[in-house]
């Protein structure tokens, strides 16, 4: 049985992959620097929400096809090493091209040249080549591939078994070994060069980010003209396939799309007007929303309740959530701000939905959770998502 060690294996991408591989005939280990995460996983509890993962974690721990560890020594007996640590941009929006290189560096004392290395974090283009050069300085010549993750957080277990896998490899042997691994999950593979795969992943995320920005800009224009964008969008996309992918308005945030747009901007020497414009539109939405609230209400004498803290609907992930940006702005402009979320458990300041509704004068949907869809209240609800189906003119 092949042994796979996943570096960063306690995270949103690493853990689902480890579980699915364990369920597909591999012996897998999640290697992570977070002791807390490793203890949580080994105690049988998922550290975050992911459909079907709790059951799979219990099963794979019980049949001993999976465990988590903080000890790099587990790498010594591995056939395959997957590296999928987080790759955020810093507070000045600079990517850190050395994050993955440094993580690999810590693994090197335990590595050997027979191993297959799969880099899976979303990276600054050129990182795969850097990792290869670094390994060579220690006389390590394993096959190094770049195989990006393209799952939708929350649906990883399903999508890992469905989405075609892009494989960036420079040698036939590396491409074959990586293909064999992913084909065991029942997916098709596409072989390209590592830099093509690195860019493919960035382009995928940035394309989505720009699409959301276009929709948000259209919403903003419609709103300024006193028109309901949701009606216009419906008219455009009705039985018209070429516009069927026009998204609705809404906060576009989270741990990937924004930072990957900034990674691509840095890669193109900051000559990425489209990406920066998309950032301005998407990140500017909370401010625009508050300016509209100020036109409609006497904000400084009102309590505003934000429904949904997560960065997207049906998620418990608050990383880079624009609900928190909205909260920050409102804390300055309104009398009081309250926030609630049925899924988020990492913020002690959140209160129940009932209390939020009761104590607020105006409600704003921050994340379109289904729980808010049939909300019954006489309080005004600001809903740029059109979750409630009443349009999104504010
Ligand atoms: N979240 C998504 O939906 C998604 C989808 C596709 C791709 N990605 C990409 O996958 C990568 C990981 O994202 P994520 O959301 O899983 O991040 P995450 O923060 O949830 O997980 C990263 C994990 O790596 C661990 N870690 C950090 N440095 C380490 C090191 N040196 N050695 C061992 N463990 C280390 C952390 O403790 C954490 O558990 C990023 O590059 C991201 O852009 C994410």
Short mmCIF file of C-alpha atoms and ligand atoms in Angstrom, two decimals:
data_model
loop_
_atom_site.label_atom_id
_atom_site.label_comp_id
_atom_site.label_asym_id
_atom_site.label_seq_id
_atom_site.Cartn_x
_atom_site.Cartn_y
_atom_site.Cartn_z
CA UNK A 1 0.00 0.00 0.00
CA UNK A 2 1.42 3.42 -0.97
CA UNK A 3 1.98 5.87 1.89
CA UNK A 4 1.11 9.53 1.31
CA UNK A 5 2.15 12.29 3.72
CA UNK A 6 0.36 15.61 3.32
CA UNK A 7 2.24 18.66 4.60
CA UNK A 8 -0.37 21.19 5.75
CA UNK A 9 -2.65 18.17 6.04
CA UNK A 10 -4.79 19.67 8.79
CA UNK A 11 -6.08 22.47 6.55
CA UNK A 12 -9.17 23.02 4.42
CA UNK A 13 -7.51 21.46 1.37
CA UNK A 14 -5.05 19.01 2.95
CA UNK A 15 -7.43 17.22 5.30
CA UNK A 16 -10.19 16.39 2.79
CA UNK A 17 -7.52 15.14 0.36
CA UNK A 18 -5.94 12.96 3.07
CA UNK A 19 -9.33 11.45 3.93
CA UNK A 20 -10.31 10.77 0.33
CA UNK A 21 -6.92 9.16 -0.42
CA UNK A 22 -7.20 7.04 2.74
CA UNK A 23 -10.64 5.96 1.53
CA UNK A 24 -9.17 5.07 -1.88
CA UNK A 25 -6.54 2.56 -0.82
CA UNK A 26 -3.66 4.76 0.40
CA UNK A 27 -2.13 4.92 3.87
CA UNK A 28 -2.22 8.66 4.60
CA UNK A 29 -0.80 10.98 7.24
CA UNK A 30 -1.72 14.64 7.75
CA UNK A 31 1.47 16.38 8.85
CA UNK A 32 0.73 19.81 10.30
CA UNK A 33 2.60 22.34 12.47
CA UNK A 34 -0.56 23.14 14.45
CA UNK A 35 -0.60 20.88 17.52
CA UNK A 36 -4.17 21.94 18.27
CA UNK A 37 -5.37 20.93 14.79
CA UNK A 38 -3.55 17.59 14.95
CA UNK A 39 -5.02 16.81 18.39
CA UNK A 40 -8.51 17.75 17.24
CA UNK A 41 -8.21 15.50 14.16
CA UNK A 42 -6.79 12.54 16.09
CA UNK A 43 -9.57 12.90 18.67
CA UNK A 44 -11.97 12.20 15.81
CA UNK A 45 -13.35 15.71 15.39
CA UNK A 46 -13.26 17.69 12.14
CA UNK A 47 -11.68 21.13 12.76
CA UNK A 48 -13.99 22.76 10.18
CA UNK A 49 -17.20 21.98 8.30
CA UNK A 50 -16.94 19.90 5.14
CA UNK A 51 -19.85 17.82 3.83
CA UNK A 52 -19.36 14.11 4.66
CA UNK A 53 -15.90 14.61 6.22
CA UNK A 54 -16.87 13.87 9.83
CA UNK A 55 -18.04 10.36 8.90
CA UNK A 56 -14.98 9.74 6.72
CA UNK A 57 -12.63 10.93 9.48
CA UNK A 58 -14.21 8.50 11.98
CA UNK A 59 -14.02 5.65 9.46
CA UNK A 60 -10.40 6.20 8.37
CA UNK A 61 -9.15 6.70 11.95
CA UNK A 62 -10.92 3.49 12.98
CA UNK A 63 -9.52 1.36 10.13
CA UNK A 64 -6.09 2.97 10.68
CA UNK A 65 -5.72 4.13 7.06
CA UNK A 66 -5.24 7.70 8.35
CA UNK A 67 -3.85 9.72 11.26
CA UNK A 68 -2.45 13.21 11.86
CA UNK A 69 0.99 14.11 13.20
CA UNK A 70 3.26 17.05 13.98
CA UNK A 71 6.38 14.90 13.58
CA UNK A 72 8.30 15.39 10.30
CA UNK A 73 9.79 11.90 10.80
CA UNK A 74 6.62 10.43 9.21
CA UNK A 75 8.05 11.65 5.88
CA UNK A 76 10.88 9.08 5.98
CA UNK A 77 8.64 6.15 5.06
CA UNK A 78 6.44 8.08 2.58
CA UNK A 79 6.18 7.20 -1.12
CA UNK A 80 4.43 10.47 -1.93
CA UNK A 81 4.74 13.88 -0.29
CA UNK A 82 1.94 16.40 -0.96
CA UNK A 83 2.60 20.00 0.11
CA UNK A 84 -0.51 22.11 0.60
CA UNK A 85 0.22 24.73 3.24
CA UNK A 86 -1.59 28.08 3.22
CA UNK A 87 -0.19 30.78 0.90
CA UNK A 88 -1.76 34.08 2.00
CA UNK A 89 -0.59 37.52 0.86
CA UNK A 90 0.79 39.81 3.59
CA UNK A 91 -0.79 43.03 4.93
CA UNK A 92 0.68 44.93 1.95
CA UNK A 93 -0.82 42.40 -0.47
CA UNK A 94 2.55 40.86 -1.33
CA UNK A 95 2.66 37.11 -1.92
CA UNK A 96 5.38 35.15 -0.15
CA UNK A 97 7.00 33.03 -2.88
CA UNK A 98 9.15 31.37 -0.21
CA UNK A 99 6.32 29.95 1.94
CA UNK A 100 6.19 26.62 0.09
CA UNK A 101 9.97 26.57 -0.42
CA UNK A 102 10.49 27.00 3.36
CA UNK A 103 7.95 24.29 4.18
CA UNK A 104 9.76 21.89 1.82
CA UNK A 105 13.07 22.92 3.36
CA UNK A 106 11.86 21.70 6.78
CA UNK A 107 10.96 18.34 5.20
CA UNK A 108 14.30 17.84 3.43
CA UNK A 109 16.16 16.02 6.23
CA UNK A 110 13.55 13.24 5.97
CA UNK A 111 13.17 13.07 2.18
CA UNK A 112 14.71 10.75 -0.44
CA UNK A 113 15.03 10.79 -4.22
CA UNK A 114 12.56 7.93 -4.75
CA UNK A 115 9.66 9.95 -3.45
CA UNK A 116 7.10 11.69 -5.62
CA UNK A 117 6.59 15.33 -4.59
CA UNK A 118 3.22 16.93 -5.34
CA UNK A 119 3.02 20.67 -4.71
CA UNK A 120 -0.65 21.59 -4.28
CA UNK A 121 -0.78 25.04 -2.66
CA UNK A 122 -1.76 27.86 -5.01
CA UNK A 123 1.63 29.42 -5.68
CA UNK A 124 3.49 32.28 -7.27
CA UNK A 125 4.56 30.95 -10.70
CA UNK A 126 8.05 29.52 -10.65
CA UNK A 127 7.82 27.96 -7.17
CA UNK A 128 7.93 24.38 -8.50
CA UNK A 129 11.22 25.12 -10.26
CA UNK A 130 12.56 26.79 -7.08
CA UNK A 131 11.69 23.72 -5.02
CA UNK A 132 13.48 21.45 -7.52
CA UNK A 133 16.62 23.61 -7.37
CA UNK A 134 16.51 23.67 -3.57
CA UNK A 135 16.25 19.88 -3.37
CA UNK A 136 19.16 19.49 -5.79
CA UNK A 137 21.41 21.47 -3.43
CA UNK A 138 20.96 18.60 -0.95
CA UNK A 139 21.47 15.93 -3.61
CA UNK A 140 17.78 15.15 -3.64
CA UNK A 141 16.33 14.43 -7.10
CA UNK A 142 12.75 13.22 -6.61
CA UNK A 143 10.06 13.78 -9.23
CA UNK A 144 8.54 17.19 -8.43
CA UNK A 145 5.08 17.98 -9.82
CA UNK A 146 2.58 20.78 -9.39
CA UNK A 147 -1.01 19.52 -9.13
CA UNK A 148 -3.35 22.38 -8.14
CA UNK A 149 -6.45 21.95 -6.01
CA UNK A 150 -9.63 23.29 -7.60
CA UNK A 151 -12.32 22.17 -5.14
CA UNK A 152 -15.12 24.32 -3.81
CA UNK A 153 -14.68 24.54 -0.04
CA UNK A 154 -17.48 22.58 1.61
CA UNK A 155 -17.81 20.16 -1.32
CA UNK A 156 -14.26 18.80 -1.39
CA UNK A 157 -15.03 15.10 -0.88
CA UNK A 158 -17.37 15.00 -3.87
CA UNK A 159 -15.28 17.21 -6.14
CA UNK A 160 -11.99 15.41 -5.42
CA UNK A 161 -13.61 12.38 -7.04
CA UNK A 162 -15.05 14.31 -9.99
CA UNK A 163 -12.91 17.24 -11.12
CA UNK A 164 -10.23 16.62 -13.75
CA UNK A 165 -6.77 16.98 -12.21
CA UNK A 166 -4.25 19.29 -13.86
CA UNK A 167 -0.75 17.84 -13.54
CA UNK A 168 2.31 20.02 -14.08
CA UNK A 169 5.37 17.87 -14.69
CA UNK A 170 8.64 18.15 -16.57
CA UNK A 171 9.29 14.40 -16.92
CA UNK A 172 7.18 11.54 -18.24
CA UNK A 173 7.86 9.54 -15.10
CA UNK A 174 6.66 12.37 -12.81
CA UNK A 175 3.54 12.87 -14.94
CA UNK A 176 2.79 9.11 -14.91
CA UNK A 177 3.26 8.71 -11.17
CA UNK A 178 1.06 11.71 -10.33
CA UNK A 179 -1.57 10.57 -12.87
CA UNK A 180 -1.66 7.09 -11.33
CA UNK A 181 -2.33 8.56 -7.89
CA UNK A 182 -5.17 10.85 -8.98
CA UNK A 183 -6.69 8.26 -11.31
CA UNK A 184 -7.25 6.09 -8.22
CA UNK A 185 -9.78 8.79 -7.22
CA UNK A 186 -11.58 8.13 -10.52
CA UNK A 187 -10.73 11.45 -12.18
CA UNK A 188 -9.28 12.37 -15.56
CA UNK A 189 -5.86 14.01 -15.72
CA UNK A 190 -4.41 16.72 -17.97
CA UNK A 191 -0.62 16.95 -18.30
CA UNK A 192 1.03 20.36 -18.77
CA UNK A 193 4.31 22.03 -17.77
CA UNK A 194 4.60 23.08 -14.07
CA UNK A 195 4.51 26.81 -14.85
CA UNK A 196 1.44 26.28 -17.03
CA UNK A 197 -0.24 24.45 -14.14
CA UNK A 198 0.75 27.19 -11.68
CA UNK A 199 -0.76 29.84 -13.93
CA UNK A 200 -3.79 27.66 -14.71
CA UNK A 201 -4.70 27.65 -11.03
CA UNK A 202 -4.21 31.41 -10.63
CA UNK A 203 -6.19 32.13 -13.80
CA UNK A 204 -9.03 29.88 -12.56
CA UNK A 205 -9.44 31.82 -9.32
CA UNK A 206 -8.86 35.25 -10.82
CA UNK A 207 -11.38 34.57 -13.59
CA UNK A 208 -14.01 33.87 -10.90
CA UNK A 209 -13.01 36.96 -8.95
CA UNK A 210 -13.33 39.17 -12.04
CA UNK A 211 -16.71 37.64 -12.91
CA UNK A 212 -18.01 38.42 -9.43
CA UNK A 213 -16.62 41.96 -9.74
CA UNK A 214 -18.40 42.47 -13.07
CA UNK A 215 -21.70 41.39 -11.50
CA UNK A 216 -21.11 43.62 -8.48
CA UNK A 217 -20.26 46.58 -10.71
CA UNK A 218 -23.44 45.98 -12.76
CA UNK A 219 -25.45 45.79 -9.52
CA UNK A 220 -23.92 49.05 -8.33
CA UNK A 221 -24.71 50.80 -11.63
CA UNK A 222 -28.29 49.50 -11.63
CA UNK A 223 -28.72 50.48 -8.01
CA UNK A 224 -27.48 54.02 -8.66
CA UNK A 225 -30.03 54.26 -11.48
CA UNK A 226 -32.77 53.12 -9.09
CA UNK A 227 -33.12 49.78 -10.89
CA UNK A 228 -33.22 46.25 -9.54
CA UNK A 229 -30.20 44.32 -10.93
CA UNK A 230 -31.73 40.95 -10.07
CA UNK A 231 -34.54 41.62 -12.59
CA UNK A 232 -32.08 42.75 -15.26
CA UNK A 233 -29.88 39.70 -14.67
CA UNK A 234 -32.87 37.40 -14.92
CA UNK A 235 -33.87 39.01 -18.21
CA UNK A 236 -30.33 38.67 -19.58
CA UNK A 237 -29.81 35.05 -18.62
CA UNK A 238 -33.28 33.67 -19.38
CA UNK A 239 -32.80 30.97 -22.03
CA UNK A 240 -29.65 32.77 -23.15
CA UNK A 241 -26.72 30.38 -22.61
CA UNK A 242 -24.01 32.95 -23.41
CA UNK A 243 -24.94 34.91 -20.28
CA UNK A 244 -25.94 32.01 -18.05
CA UNK A 245 -22.77 32.37 -15.99
CA UNK A 246 -23.43 36.00 -14.99
CA UNK A 247 -23.39 35.82 -11.18
CA UNK A 248 -25.70 37.73 -8.89
CA UNK A 249 -24.35 40.51 -6.67
CA UNK A 250 -22.80 39.64 -3.31
CA UNK A 251 -19.71 39.81 -1.15
CA UNK A 252 -16.84 38.12 -3.01
CA UNK A 253 -14.18 37.24 -0.49
CA UNK A 254 -12.63 34.27 1.29
CA UNK A 255 -9.15 32.84 1.56
CA UNK A 256 -8.48 32.34 -2.18
CA UNK A 257 -9.92 34.64 -4.84
CA UNK A 258 -8.67 37.99 -3.55
CA UNK A 259 -5.18 36.83 -2.55
CA UNK A 260 -4.70 34.87 -5.78
CA UNK A 261 -5.64 37.99 -7.76
CA UNK A 262 -2.91 39.81 -5.82
CA UNK A 263 -0.45 36.95 -6.49
CA UNK A 264 -1.13 37.26 -10.21
CA UNK A 265 -0.77 41.06 -10.02
CA UNK A 266 2.64 40.66 -8.39
CA UNK A 267 3.61 38.08 -11.02
CA UNK A 268 2.80 40.58 -13.78
CA UNK A 269 4.82 43.35 -12.11
CA UNK A 270 1.61 45.00 -10.94
CA UNK A 271 0.48 45.58 -14.54
CA UNK A 272 -2.88 44.02 -13.90
CA UNK A 273 -5.45 46.79 -14.14
CA UNK A 274 -8.33 44.33 -14.53
CA UNK A 275 -7.35 42.47 -11.36
CA UNK A 276 -6.89 45.63 -9.33
CA UNK A 277 -10.21 47.00 -10.60
CA UNK A 278 -11.91 43.76 -9.57
CA UNK A 279 -10.38 44.16 -6.12
CA UNK A 280 -11.63 47.74 -5.88
CA UNK A 281 -15.16 46.73 -6.82
CA UNK A 282 -15.36 43.62 -4.61
CA UNK A 283 -13.55 45.04 -1.59
CA UNK A 284 -15.39 48.37 -1.97
CA UNK A 285 -18.83 46.79 -1.67
CA UNK A 286 -19.18 47.07 2.15
CA UNK A 287 -18.32 50.79 2.02
CA UNK A 288 -20.86 51.40 -0.76
CA UNK A 289 -23.44 49.47 1.22
CA UNK A 290 -22.86 51.59 4.31
CA UNK A 291 -23.08 54.80 2.26
CA UNK A 292 -26.49 53.63 0.99
CA UNK A 293 -27.58 52.75 4.52
CA UNK A 294 -26.59 56.26 5.59
CA UNK A 295 -28.79 57.75 2.86
CA UNK A 296 -31.77 55.68 3.97
CA UNK A 297 -31.42 55.61 7.75
CA UNK A 298 -30.20 57.72 10.64
CA UNK A 299 -27.38 55.21 11.15
CA UNK A 300 -25.69 56.79 14.15
CA UNK A 301 -28.86 56.27 16.20
CA UNK A 302 -29.51 52.71 15.04
CA UNK A 303 -28.37 49.17 15.83
CA UNK A 304 -27.48 47.17 12.73
CA UNK A 305 -27.63 43.38 12.76
CA UNK A 306 -25.39 41.48 10.33
CA UNK A 307 -26.78 38.07 9.42
CA UNK A 308 -23.91 35.77 8.45
CA UNK A 309 -20.24 36.14 9.39
CA UNK A 310 -18.77 33.49 7.08
CA UNK A 311 -17.25 34.51 3.75
CA UNK A 312 -19.94 32.62 1.82
CA UNK A 313 -23.26 30.87 2.30
CA UNK A 314 -23.44 27.54 4.19
CA UNK A 315 -19.82 27.86 5.34
CA UNK A 316 -18.22 28.21 8.78
CA UNK A 317 -15.07 29.85 7.34
CA UNK A 318 -14.57 33.52 8.27
CA UNK A 319 -11.17 33.98 6.59
CA UNK A 320 -11.15 37.34 4.73
CA UNK A 321 -14.93 37.58 5.14
CA UNK A 322 -16.37 40.91 4.01
CA UNK A 323 -18.98 40.68 6.78
CA UNK A 324 -16.18 41.63 9.16
CA UNK A 325 -15.16 44.55 6.96
CA UNK A 326 -18.80 45.67 6.97
CA UNK A 327 -18.89 45.29 10.76
CA UNK A 328 -15.75 47.42 11.17
CA UNK A 329 -17.18 50.26 9.04
CA UNK A 330 -20.53 50.11 10.80
CA UNK A 331 -18.90 50.17 14.22
CA UNK A 332 -17.65 53.61 13.25
CA UNK A 333 -20.88 54.88 11.69
CA UNK A 334 -23.78 53.21 13.50
CA UNK A 335 -24.80 53.23 17.16
CA UNK A 336 -24.18 49.54 17.58
CA UNK A 337 -23.45 46.47 15.43
CA UNK A 338 -24.51 42.92 16.21
CA UNK A 339 -23.58 39.81 14.25
CA UNK A 340 -24.87 36.26 14.12
CA UNK A 341 -24.02 33.08 12.22
CA UNK A 342 -25.42 29.55 12.63
CA UNK A 343 -22.19 27.86 11.55
CA UNK A 344 -19.29 29.96 12.87
CA UNK A 345 -17.94 28.79 16.23
CA UNK A 346 -14.64 30.70 16.42
CA UNK A 347 -16.03 34.17 17.25
CA UNK A 348 -17.25 34.59 20.86
CA UNK A 349 -18.87 37.93 19.98
CA UNK A 350 -21.53 36.35 17.77
CA UNK A 351 -25.01 36.12 19.24
CA UNK A 352 -28.13 34.15 18.32
CA UNK A 353 -30.31 34.99 15.31
CA UNK A 354 -33.30 35.67 17.58
CA UNK A 355 -31.36 38.14 19.74
CA UNK A 356 -29.88 39.84 16.66
CA UNK A 357 -33.30 40.34 15.12
CA UNK A 358 -34.84 41.49 18.38
CA UNK A 359 -32.14 44.04 19.23
CA UNK A 360 -31.48 45.44 15.73
CA UNK A 361 -33.27 48.23 13.90
CA UNK A 362 -31.98 47.23 10.46
CA UNK A 363 -30.74 43.82 9.28
CA UNK A 364 -28.08 43.24 6.61
CA UNK A 365 -27.45 39.83 5.07
CA UNK A 366 -23.68 39.32 5.20
CA UNK A 367 -23.60 35.67 4.13
CA UNK A 368 -26.50 34.07 2.22
CA UNK A 369 -27.15 31.12 4.54
CA UNK A 370 -30.35 29.17 3.78
CA UNK A 371 -31.41 29.77 7.40
CA UNK A 372 -32.23 33.38 6.47
CA UNK A 373 -34.23 32.56 3.36
CA UNK A 374 -37.61 32.43 5.05
CA UNK A 375 -36.95 35.07 7.66
CA UNK A 376 -40.13 36.58 9.12
CA UNK A 377 -39.65 40.06 10.61
CA UNK A 378 -41.03 43.55 10.24
CA UNK A 379 -37.51 45.04 10.42
CA UNK A 380 -35.96 46.26 7.14
CA UNK A 381 -33.60 43.70 5.58
CA UNK A 382 -30.81 44.75 3.22
CA UNK A 383 -30.19 41.84 0.85
CA UNK A 384 -27.75 42.50 -1.99
CA UNK A 385 -27.72 38.75 -2.74
CA UNK A 386 -31.47 38.63 -3.45
CA UNK A 387 -31.53 35.65 -1.10
CA UNK A 388 -35.07 36.46 -0.02
CA UNK A 389 -36.25 36.79 -3.62
CA UNK A 390 -37.46 40.38 -3.17
CA UNK A 391 -34.87 41.88 -5.51
CA UNK A 392 -31.62 43.60 -4.57
CA UNK A 393 -32.36 47.29 -5.06
CA UNK A 394 -31.37 49.19 -1.93
N1 LIG B 1 -9.58 26.71 0.80
C1 LIG B 1 -9.87 26.43 -0.46
O1 LIG B 1 -11.02 26.32 -0.86
C2 LIG B 1 -8.75 26.23 -1.48
C3 LIG B 1 -9.08 25.71 -2.74
C4 LIG B 1 -8.07 25.48 -3.65
C5 LIG B 1 -6.76 25.79 -3.32
N2 LIG B 1 -6.45 26.32 -2.09
C6 LIG B 1 -5.05 26.59 -1.78
O2 LIG B 1 -4.59 25.53 -0.96
C7 LIG B 1 -3.61 26.02 -0.04
C8 LIG B 1 -4.04 25.70 1.37
O3 LIG B 1 -5.22 26.39 1.67
P1 LIG B 1 -6.15 26.00 2.89
O4 LIG B 1 -7.42 26.73 2.71
O5 LIG B 1 -6.17 24.52 3.08
O6 LIG B 1 -5.30 26.66 4.09
P2 LIG B 1 -5.45 26.34 5.66
O7 LIG B 1 -4.91 27.52 6.37
O8 LIG B 1 -6.85 25.86 5.94
O9 LIG B 1 -4.49 25.10 5.87
C9 LIG B 1 -3.10 25.16 5.83
C10 LIG B 1 -2.57 24.21 6.90
O10 LIG B 1 -1.15 24.19 6.76
C11 LIG B 1 -0.57 24.16 8.05
N3 LIG B 1 0.81 24.61 7.88
C12 LIG B 1 1.28 25.87 7.65
N4 LIG B 1 2.61 25.87 7.48
C13 LIG B 1 3.01 24.57 7.61
C14 LIG B 1 4.26 23.92 7.52
N5 LIG B 1 5.37 24.61 7.28
N6 LIG B 1 4.30 22.58 7.69
C15 LIG B 1 3.18 21.88 7.96
N7 LIG B 1 1.96 22.43 8.04
C16 LIG B 1 1.87 23.76 7.86
C17 LIG B 1 -1.46 25.06 8.88
O11 LIG B 1 -1.33 24.80 10.25
C18 LIG B 1 -2.85 24.67 8.33
O12 LIG B 1 -3.44 23.61 9.05
C19 LIG B 1 -3.47 27.51 -0.32
O13 LIG B 1 -2.41 27.72 -1.20
C20 LIG B 1 -4.79 27.84 -0.98
O14 LIG B 1 -4.69 28.96 -1.80
C21 LIG B 1 -7.43 26.51 -1.17
#
